[in-house]
PDB file of N, CA and C in Angstrom:
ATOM      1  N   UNK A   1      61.093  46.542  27.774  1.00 42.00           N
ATOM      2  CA  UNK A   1      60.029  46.597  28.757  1.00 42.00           C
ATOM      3  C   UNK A   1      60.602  47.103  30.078  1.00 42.00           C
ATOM      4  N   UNK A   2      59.612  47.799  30.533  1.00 42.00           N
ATOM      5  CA  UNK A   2      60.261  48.659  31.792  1.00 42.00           C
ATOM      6  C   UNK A   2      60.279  47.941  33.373  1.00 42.00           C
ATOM      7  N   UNK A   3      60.664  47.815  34.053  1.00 45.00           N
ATOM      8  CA  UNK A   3      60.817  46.550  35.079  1.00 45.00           C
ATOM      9  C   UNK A   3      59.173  47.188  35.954  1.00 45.00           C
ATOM     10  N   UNK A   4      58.643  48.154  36.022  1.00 43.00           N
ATOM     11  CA  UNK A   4      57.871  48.160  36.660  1.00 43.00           C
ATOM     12  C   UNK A   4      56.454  47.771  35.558  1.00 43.00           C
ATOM     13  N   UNK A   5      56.621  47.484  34.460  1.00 48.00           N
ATOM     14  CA  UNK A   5      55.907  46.839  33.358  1.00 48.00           C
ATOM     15  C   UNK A   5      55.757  45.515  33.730  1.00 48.00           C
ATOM     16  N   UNK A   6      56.878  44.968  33.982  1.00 47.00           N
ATOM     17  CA  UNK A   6      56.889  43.202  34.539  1.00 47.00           C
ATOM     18  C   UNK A   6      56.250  43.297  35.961  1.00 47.00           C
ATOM     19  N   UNK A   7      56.539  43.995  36.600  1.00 46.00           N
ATOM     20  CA  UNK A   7      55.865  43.903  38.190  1.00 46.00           C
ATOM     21  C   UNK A   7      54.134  44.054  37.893  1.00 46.00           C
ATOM     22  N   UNK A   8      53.804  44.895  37.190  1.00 50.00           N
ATOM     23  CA  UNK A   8      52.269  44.812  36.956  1.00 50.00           C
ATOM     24  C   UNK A   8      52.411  43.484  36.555  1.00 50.00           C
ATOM     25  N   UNK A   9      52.605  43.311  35.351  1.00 51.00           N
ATOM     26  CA  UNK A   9      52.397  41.729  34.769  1.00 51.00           C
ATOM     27  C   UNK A   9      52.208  40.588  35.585  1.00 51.00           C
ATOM     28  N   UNK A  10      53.312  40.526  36.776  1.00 60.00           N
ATOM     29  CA  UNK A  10      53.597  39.419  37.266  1.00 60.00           C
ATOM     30  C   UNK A  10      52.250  39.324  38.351  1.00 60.00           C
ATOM     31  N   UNK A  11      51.403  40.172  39.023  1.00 70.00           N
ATOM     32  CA  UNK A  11      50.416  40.716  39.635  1.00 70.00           C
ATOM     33  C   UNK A  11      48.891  40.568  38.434  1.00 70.00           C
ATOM     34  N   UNK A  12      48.867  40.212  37.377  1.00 84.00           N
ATOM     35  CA  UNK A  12      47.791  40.004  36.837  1.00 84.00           C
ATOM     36  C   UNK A  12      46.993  38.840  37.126  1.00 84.00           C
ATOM     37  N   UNK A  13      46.031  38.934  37.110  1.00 93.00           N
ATOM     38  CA  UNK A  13      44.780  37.609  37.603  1.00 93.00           C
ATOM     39  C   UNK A  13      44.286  36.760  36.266  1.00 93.00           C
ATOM     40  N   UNK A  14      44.788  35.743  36.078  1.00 95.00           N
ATOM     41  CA  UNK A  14      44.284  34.853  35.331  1.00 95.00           C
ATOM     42  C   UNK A  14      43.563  33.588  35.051  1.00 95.00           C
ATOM     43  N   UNK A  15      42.379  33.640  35.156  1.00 96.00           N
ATOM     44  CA  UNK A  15      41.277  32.921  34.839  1.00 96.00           C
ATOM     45  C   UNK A  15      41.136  32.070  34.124  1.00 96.00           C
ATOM     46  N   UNK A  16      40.217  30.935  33.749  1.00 98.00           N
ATOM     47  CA  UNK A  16      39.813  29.767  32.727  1.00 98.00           C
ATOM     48  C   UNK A  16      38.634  29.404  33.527  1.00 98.00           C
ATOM     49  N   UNK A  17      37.283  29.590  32.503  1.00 98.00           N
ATOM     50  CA  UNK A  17      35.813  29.638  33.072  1.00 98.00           C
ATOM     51  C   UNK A  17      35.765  28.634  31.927  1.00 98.00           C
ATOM     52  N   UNK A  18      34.898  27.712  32.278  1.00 98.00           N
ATOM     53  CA  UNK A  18      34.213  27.142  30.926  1.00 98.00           C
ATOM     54  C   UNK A  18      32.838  27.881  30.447  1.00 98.00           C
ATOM     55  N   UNK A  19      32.511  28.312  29.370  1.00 98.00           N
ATOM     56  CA  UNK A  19      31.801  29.100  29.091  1.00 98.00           C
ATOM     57  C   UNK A  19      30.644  28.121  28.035  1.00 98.00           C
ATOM     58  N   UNK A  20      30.063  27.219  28.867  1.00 97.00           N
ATOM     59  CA  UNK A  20      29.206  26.130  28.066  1.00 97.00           C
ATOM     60  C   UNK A  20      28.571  26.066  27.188  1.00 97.00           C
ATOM     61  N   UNK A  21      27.881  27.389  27.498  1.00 97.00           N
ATOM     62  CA  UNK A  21      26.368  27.864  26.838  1.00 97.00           C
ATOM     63  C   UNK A  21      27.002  28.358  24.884  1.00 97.00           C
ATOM     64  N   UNK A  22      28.396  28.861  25.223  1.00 97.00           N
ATOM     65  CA  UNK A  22      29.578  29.133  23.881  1.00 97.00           C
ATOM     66  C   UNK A  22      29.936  27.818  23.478  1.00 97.00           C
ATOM     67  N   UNK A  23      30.151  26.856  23.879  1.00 98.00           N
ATOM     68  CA  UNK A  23      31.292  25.681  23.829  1.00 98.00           C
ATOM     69  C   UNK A  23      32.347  26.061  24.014  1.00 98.00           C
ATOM     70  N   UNK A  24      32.973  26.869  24.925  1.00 98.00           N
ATOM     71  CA  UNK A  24      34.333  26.847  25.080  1.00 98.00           C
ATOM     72  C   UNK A  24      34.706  27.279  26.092  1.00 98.00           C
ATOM     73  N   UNK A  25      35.965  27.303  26.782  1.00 98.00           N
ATOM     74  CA  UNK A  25      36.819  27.367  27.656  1.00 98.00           C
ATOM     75  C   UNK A  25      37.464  28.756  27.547  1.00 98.00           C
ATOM     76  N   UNK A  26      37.496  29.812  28.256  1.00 98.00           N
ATOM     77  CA  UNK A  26      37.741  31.231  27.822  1.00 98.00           C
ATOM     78  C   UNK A  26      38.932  31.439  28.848  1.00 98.00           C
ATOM     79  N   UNK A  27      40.353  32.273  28.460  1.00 98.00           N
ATOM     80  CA  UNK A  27      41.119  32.846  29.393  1.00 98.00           C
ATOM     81  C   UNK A  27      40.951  34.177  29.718  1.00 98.00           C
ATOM     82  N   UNK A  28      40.479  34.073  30.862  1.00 97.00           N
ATOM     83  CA  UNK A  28      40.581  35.867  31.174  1.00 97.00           C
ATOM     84  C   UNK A  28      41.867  36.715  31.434  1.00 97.00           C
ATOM     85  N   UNK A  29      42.113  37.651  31.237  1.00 96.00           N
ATOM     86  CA  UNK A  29      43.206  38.351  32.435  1.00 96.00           C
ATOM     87  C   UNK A  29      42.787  39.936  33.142  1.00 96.00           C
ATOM     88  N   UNK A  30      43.083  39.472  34.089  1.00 94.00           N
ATOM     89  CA  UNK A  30      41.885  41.234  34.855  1.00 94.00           C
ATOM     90  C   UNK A  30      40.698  40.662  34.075  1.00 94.00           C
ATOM     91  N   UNK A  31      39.707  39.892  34.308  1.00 94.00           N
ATOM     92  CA  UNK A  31      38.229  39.640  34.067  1.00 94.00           C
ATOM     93  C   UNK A  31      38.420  40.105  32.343  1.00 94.00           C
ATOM     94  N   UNK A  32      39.059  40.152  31.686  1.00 96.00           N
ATOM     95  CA  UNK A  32      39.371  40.778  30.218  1.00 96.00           C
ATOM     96  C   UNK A  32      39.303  39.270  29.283  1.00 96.00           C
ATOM     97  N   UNK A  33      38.356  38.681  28.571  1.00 98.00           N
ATOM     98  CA  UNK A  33      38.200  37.816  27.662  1.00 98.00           C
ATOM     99  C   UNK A  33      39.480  37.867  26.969  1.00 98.00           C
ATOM    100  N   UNK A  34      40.910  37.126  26.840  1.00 97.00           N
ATOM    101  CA  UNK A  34      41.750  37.002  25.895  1.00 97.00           C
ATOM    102  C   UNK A  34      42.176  36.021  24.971  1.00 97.00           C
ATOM    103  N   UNK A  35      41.207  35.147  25.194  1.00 98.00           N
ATOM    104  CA  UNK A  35      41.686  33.873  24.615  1.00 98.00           C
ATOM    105  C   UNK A  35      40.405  32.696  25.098  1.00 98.00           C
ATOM    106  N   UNK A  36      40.765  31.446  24.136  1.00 98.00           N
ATOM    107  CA  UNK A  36      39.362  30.023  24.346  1.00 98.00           C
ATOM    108  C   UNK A  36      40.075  29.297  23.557  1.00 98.00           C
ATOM    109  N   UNK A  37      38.962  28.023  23.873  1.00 98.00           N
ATOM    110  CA  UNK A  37      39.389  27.084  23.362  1.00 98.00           C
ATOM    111  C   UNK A  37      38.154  26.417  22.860  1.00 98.00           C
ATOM    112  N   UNK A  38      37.456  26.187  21.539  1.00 98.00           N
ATOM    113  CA  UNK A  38      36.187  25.538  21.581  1.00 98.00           C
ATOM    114  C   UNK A  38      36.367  24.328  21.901  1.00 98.00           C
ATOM    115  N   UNK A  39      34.670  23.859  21.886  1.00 98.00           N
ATOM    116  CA  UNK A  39      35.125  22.480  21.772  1.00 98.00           C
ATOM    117  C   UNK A  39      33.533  22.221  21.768  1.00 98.00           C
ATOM    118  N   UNK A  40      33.175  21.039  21.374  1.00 98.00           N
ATOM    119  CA  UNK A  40      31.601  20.202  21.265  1.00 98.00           C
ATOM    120  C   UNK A  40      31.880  18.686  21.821  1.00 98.00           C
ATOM    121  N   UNK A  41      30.471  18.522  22.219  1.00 98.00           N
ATOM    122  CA  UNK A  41      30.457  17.260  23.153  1.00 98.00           C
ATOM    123  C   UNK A  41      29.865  16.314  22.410  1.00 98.00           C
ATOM    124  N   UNK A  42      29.844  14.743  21.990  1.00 97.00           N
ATOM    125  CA  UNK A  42      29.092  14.033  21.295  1.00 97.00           C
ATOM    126  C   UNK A  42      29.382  12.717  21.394  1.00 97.00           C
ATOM    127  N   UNK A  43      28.774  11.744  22.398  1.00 97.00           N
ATOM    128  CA  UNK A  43      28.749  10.118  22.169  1.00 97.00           C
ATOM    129  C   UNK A  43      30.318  10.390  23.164  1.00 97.00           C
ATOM    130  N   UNK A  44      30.138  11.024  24.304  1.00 98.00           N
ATOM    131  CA  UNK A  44      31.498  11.030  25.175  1.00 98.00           C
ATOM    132  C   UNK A  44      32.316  11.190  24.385  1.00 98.00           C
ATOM    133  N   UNK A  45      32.815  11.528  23.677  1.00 98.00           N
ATOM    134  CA  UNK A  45      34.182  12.161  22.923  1.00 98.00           C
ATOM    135  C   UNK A  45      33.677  13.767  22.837  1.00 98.00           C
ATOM    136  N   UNK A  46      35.148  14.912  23.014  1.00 98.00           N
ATOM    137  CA  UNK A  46      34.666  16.450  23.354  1.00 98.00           C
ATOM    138  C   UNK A  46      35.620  16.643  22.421  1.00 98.00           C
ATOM    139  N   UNK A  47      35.163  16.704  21.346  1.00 98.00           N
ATOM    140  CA  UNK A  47      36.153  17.751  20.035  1.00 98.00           C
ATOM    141  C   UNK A  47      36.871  19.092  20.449  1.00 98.00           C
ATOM    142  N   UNK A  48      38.186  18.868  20.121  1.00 98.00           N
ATOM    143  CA  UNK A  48      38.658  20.563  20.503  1.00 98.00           C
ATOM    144  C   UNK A  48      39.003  21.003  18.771  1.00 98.00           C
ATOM    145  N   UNK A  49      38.562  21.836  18.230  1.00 98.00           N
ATOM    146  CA  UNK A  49      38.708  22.401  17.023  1.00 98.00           C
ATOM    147  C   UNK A  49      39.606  23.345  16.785  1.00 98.00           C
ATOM    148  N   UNK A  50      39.616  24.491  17.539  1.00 98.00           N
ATOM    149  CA  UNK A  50      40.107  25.460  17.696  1.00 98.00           C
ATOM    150  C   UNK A  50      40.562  26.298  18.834  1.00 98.00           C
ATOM    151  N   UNK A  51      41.512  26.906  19.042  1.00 98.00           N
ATOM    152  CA  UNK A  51      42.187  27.773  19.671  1.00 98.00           C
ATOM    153  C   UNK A  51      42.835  28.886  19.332  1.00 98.00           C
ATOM    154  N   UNK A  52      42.338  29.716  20.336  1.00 97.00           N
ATOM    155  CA  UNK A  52      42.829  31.293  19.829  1.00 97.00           C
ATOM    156  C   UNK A  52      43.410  32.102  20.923  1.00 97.00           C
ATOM    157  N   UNK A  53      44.393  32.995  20.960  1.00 97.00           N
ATOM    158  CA  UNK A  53      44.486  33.965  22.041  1.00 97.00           C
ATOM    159  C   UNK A  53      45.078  35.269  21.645  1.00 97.00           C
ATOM    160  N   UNK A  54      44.574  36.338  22.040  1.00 97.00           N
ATOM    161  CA  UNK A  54      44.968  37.668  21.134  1.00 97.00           C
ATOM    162  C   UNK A  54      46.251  37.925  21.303  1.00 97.00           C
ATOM    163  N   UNK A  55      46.808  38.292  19.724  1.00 96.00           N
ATOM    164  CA  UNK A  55      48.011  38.681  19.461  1.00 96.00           C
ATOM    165  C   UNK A  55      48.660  39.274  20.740  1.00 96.00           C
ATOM    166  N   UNK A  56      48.270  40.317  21.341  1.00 95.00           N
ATOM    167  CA  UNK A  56      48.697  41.037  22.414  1.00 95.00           C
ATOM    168  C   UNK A  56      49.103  40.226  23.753  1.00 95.00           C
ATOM    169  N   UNK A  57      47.934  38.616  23.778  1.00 95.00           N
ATOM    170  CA  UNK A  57      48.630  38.191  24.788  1.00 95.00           C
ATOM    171  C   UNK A  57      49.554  37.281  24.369  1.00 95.00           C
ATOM    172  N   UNK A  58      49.915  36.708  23.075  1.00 93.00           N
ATOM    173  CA  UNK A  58      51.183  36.249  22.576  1.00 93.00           C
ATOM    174  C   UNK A  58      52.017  35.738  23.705  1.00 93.00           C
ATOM    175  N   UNK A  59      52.837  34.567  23.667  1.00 94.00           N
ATOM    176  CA  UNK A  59      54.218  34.159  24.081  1.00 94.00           C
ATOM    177  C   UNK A  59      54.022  34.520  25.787  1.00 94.00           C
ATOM    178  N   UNK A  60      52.533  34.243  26.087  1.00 94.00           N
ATOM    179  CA  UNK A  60      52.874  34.329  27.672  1.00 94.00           C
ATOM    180  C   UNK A  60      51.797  33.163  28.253  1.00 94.00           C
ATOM    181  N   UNK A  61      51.814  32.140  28.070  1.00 95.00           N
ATOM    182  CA  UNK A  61      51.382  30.473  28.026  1.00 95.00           C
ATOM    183  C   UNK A  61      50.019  31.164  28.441  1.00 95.00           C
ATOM    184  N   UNK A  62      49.242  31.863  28.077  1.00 97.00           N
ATOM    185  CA  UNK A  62      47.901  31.662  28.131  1.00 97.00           C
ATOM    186  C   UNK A  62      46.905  30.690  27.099  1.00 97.00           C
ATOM    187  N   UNK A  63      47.521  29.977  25.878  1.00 97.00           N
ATOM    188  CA  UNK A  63      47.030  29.396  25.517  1.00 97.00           C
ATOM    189  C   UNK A  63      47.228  27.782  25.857  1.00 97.00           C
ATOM    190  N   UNK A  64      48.957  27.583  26.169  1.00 98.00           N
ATOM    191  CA  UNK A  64      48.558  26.296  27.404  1.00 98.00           C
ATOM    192  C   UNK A  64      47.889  26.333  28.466  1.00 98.00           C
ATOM    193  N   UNK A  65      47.497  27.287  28.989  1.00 98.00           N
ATOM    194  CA  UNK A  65      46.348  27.316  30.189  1.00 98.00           C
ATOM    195  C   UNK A  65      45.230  26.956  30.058  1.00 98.00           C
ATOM    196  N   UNK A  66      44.615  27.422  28.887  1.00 98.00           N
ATOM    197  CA  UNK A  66      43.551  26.919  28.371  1.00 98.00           C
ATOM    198  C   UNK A  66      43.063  25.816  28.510  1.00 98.00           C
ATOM    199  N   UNK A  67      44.030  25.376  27.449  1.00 98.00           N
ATOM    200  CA  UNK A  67      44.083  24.235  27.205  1.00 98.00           C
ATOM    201  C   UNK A  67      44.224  22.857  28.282  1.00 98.00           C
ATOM    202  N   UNK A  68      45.033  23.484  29.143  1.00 98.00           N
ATOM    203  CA  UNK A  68      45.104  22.225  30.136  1.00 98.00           C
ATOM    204  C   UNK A  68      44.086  22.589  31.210  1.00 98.00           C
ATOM    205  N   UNK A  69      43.780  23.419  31.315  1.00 98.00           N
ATOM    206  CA  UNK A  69      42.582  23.538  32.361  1.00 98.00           C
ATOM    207  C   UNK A  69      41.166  22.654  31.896  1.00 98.00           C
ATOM    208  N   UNK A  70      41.187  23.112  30.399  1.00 98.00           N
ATOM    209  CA  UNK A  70      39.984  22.504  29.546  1.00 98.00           C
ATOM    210  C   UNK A  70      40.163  20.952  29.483  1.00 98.00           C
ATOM    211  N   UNK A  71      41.508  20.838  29.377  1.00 98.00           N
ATOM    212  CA  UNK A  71      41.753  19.284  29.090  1.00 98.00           C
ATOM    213  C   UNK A  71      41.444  18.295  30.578  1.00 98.00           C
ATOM    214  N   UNK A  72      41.701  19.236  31.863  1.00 98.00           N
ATOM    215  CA  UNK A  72      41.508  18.329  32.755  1.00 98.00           C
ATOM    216  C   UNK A  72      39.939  18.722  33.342  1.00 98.00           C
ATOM    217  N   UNK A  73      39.133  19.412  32.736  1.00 98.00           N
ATOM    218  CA  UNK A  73      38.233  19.438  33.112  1.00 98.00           C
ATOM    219  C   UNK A  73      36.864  18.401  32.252  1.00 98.00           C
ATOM    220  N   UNK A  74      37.676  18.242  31.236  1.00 98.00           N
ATOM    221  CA  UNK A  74      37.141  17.208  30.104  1.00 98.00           C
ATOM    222  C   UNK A  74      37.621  15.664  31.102  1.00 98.00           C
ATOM    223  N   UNK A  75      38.418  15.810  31.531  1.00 98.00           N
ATOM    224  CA  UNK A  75      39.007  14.352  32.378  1.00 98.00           C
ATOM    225  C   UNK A  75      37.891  14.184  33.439  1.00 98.00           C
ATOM    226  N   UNK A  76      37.568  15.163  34.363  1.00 98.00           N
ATOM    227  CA  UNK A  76      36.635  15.260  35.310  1.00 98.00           C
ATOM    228  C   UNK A  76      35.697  15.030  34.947  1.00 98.00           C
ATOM    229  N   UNK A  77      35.314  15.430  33.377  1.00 98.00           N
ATOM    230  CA  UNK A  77      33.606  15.324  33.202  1.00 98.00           C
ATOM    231  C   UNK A  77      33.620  13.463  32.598  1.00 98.00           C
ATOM    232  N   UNK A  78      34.556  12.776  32.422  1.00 98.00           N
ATOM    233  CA  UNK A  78      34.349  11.510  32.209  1.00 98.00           C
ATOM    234  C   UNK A  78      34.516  11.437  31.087  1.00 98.00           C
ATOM    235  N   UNK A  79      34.989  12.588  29.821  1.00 98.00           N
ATOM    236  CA  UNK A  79      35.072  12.323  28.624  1.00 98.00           C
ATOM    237  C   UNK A  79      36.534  12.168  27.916  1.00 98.00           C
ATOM    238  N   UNK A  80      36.279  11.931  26.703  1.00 98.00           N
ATOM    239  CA  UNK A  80      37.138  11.544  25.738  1.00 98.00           C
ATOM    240  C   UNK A  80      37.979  12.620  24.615  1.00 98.00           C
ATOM    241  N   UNK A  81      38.650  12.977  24.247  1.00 98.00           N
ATOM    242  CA  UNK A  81      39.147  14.114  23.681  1.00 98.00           C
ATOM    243  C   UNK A  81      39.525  13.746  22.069  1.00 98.00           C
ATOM    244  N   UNK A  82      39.371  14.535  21.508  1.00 98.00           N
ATOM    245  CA  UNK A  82      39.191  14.371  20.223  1.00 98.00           C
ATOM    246  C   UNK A  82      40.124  15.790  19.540  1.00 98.00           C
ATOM    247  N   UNK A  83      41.417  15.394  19.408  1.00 98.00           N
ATOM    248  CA  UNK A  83      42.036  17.041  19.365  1.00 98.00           C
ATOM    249  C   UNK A  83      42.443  17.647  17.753  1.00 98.00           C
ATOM    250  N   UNK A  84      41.506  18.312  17.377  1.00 98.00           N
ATOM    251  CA  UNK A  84      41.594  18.638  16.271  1.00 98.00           C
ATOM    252  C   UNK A  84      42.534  19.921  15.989  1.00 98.00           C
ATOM    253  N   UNK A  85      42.234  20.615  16.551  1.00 98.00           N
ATOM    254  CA  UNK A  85      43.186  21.271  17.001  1.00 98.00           C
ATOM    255  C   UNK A  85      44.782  21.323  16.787  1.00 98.00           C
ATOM    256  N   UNK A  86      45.495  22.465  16.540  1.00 98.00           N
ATOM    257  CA  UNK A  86      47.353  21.971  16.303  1.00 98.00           C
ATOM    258  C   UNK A  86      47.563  22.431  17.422  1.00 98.00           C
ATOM    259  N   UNK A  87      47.098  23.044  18.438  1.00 98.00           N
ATOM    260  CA  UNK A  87      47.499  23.558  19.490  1.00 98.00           C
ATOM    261  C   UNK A  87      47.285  22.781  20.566  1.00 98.00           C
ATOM    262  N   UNK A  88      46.112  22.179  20.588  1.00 98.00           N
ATOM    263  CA  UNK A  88      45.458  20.978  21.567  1.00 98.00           C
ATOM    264  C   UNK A  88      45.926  19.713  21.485  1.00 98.00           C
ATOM    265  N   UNK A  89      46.461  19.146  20.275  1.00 98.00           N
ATOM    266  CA  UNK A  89      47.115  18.232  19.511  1.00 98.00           C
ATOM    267  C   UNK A  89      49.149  18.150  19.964  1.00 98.00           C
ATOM    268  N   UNK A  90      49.062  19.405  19.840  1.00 98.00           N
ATOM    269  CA  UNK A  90      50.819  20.154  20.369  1.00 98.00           C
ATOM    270  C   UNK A  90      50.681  19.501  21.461  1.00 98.00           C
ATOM    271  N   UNK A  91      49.833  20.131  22.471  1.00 98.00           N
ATOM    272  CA  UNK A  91      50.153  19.706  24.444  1.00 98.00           C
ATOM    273  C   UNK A  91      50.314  18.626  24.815  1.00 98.00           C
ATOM    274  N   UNK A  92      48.892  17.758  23.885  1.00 98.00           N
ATOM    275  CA  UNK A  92      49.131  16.545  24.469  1.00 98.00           C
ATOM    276  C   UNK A  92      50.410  15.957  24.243  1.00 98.00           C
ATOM    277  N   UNK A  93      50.758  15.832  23.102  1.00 97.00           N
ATOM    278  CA  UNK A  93      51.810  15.711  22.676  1.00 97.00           C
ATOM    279  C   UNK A  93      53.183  15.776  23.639  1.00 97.00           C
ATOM    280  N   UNK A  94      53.306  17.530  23.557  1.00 97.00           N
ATOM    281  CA  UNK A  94      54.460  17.467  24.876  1.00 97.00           C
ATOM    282  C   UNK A  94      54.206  17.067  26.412  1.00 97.00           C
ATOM    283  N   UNK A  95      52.712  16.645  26.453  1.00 98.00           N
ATOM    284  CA  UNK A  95      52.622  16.016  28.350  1.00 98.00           C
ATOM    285  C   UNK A  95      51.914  15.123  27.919  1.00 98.00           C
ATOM    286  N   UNK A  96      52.377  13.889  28.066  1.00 96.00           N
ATOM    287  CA  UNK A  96      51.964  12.263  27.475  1.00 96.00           C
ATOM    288  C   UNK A  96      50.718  12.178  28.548  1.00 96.00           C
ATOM    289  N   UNK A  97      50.871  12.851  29.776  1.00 97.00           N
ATOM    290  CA  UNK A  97      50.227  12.570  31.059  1.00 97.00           C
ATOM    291  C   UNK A  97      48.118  12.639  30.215  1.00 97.00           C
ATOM    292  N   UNK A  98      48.058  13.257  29.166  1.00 98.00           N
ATOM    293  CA  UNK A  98      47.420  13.363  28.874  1.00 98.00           C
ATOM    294  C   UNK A  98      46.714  12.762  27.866  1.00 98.00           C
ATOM    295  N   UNK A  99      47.682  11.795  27.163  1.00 98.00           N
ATOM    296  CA  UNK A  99      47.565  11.111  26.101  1.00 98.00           C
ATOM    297  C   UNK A  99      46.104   9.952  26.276  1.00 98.00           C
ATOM    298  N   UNK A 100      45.891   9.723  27.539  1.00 98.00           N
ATOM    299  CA  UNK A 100      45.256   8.532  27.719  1.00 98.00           C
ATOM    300  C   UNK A 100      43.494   9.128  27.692  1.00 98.00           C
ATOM    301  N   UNK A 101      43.349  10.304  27.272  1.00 98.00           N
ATOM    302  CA  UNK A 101      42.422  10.861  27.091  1.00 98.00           C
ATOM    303  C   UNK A 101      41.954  10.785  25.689  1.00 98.00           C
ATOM    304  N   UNK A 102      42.571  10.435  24.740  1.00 98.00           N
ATOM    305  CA  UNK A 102      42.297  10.348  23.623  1.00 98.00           C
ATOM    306  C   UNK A 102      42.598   8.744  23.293  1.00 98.00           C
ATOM    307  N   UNK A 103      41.041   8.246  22.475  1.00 98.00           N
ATOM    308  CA  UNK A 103      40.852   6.625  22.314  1.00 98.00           C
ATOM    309  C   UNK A 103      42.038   7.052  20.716  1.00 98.00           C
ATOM    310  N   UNK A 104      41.255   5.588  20.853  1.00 97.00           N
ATOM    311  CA  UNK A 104      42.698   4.416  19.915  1.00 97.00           C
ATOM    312  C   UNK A 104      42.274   5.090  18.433  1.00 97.00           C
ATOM    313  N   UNK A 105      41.179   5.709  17.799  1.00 96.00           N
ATOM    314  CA  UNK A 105      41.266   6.379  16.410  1.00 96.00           C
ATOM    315  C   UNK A 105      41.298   7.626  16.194  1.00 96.00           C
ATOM    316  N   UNK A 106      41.545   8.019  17.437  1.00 97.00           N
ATOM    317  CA  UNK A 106      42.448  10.030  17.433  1.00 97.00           C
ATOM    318  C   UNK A 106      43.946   9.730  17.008  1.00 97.00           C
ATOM    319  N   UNK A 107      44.313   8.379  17.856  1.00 96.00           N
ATOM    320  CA  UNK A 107      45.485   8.676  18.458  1.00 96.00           C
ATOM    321  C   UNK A 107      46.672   9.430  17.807  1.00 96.00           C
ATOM    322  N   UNK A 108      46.673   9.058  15.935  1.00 95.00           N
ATOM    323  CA  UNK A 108      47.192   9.599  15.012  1.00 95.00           C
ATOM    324  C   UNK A 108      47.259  11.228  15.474  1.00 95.00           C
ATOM    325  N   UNK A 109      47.035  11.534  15.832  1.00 94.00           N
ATOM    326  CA  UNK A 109      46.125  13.465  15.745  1.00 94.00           C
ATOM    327  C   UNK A 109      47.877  13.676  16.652  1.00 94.00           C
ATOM    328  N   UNK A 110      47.657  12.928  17.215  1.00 95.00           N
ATOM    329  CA  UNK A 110      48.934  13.369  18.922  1.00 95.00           C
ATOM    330  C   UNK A 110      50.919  12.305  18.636  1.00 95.00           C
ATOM    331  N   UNK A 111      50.643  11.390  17.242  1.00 88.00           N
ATOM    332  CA  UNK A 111      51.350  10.872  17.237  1.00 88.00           C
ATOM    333  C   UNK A 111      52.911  11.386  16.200  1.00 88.00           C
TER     334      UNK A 111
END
């Protein structure tokens, strides 16, 4: 990669909208849809099912962004997390800070 390749890069704008009306949490970069995170709401617990981010944006933490943006915005809305997810399931995992978001019969999912 060419060093003025990384200087664009490092200058890119990256976003996390919750996109409700979808169920999910979307990463932009340059306003460019690259990635989400679903999720459904039910009896205060917010299922995360799935996560995706395009091959191309690969290995550049846009899918922990997601995810923790989504996760603390699920904290804000007063709910409960339900991480079905291996990717949503992964984070909490490596940041305990988050663990307390998920009740006592997920907990397996993160353990």
């Amino acid at each position: 990669m060419l060093r003025s390749d990384l200087k664009e890069m490092a200058v890119a704008e990256i976003s996390v909208v919750d996109a409700a009306e979808q169920g999910r949490f979307e990463v932009h970069v340059d306003g460019a849809l690259v990635g989400f995170t679903e999720y459904s709401d039910r009896d205060g617990i917010r299922t995360f099912p799935h996560t995706e981010v395009d091959e191309a944006y690969a290995g550049q933490g846009l899918a922990k962004r997601v995810i923790r943006d989504g996760l603390d915005a699920t904290r804000a809305a007063g709910l409960q997390v339900r991480p079905v997810c291996p990717a949503v399931a992964g984070f909490i995992k490596k940041n305990p800070d988050y663990a307390d978001l998920v009740p006592d019969q997920f907990k397996d999912s993160i353990s």
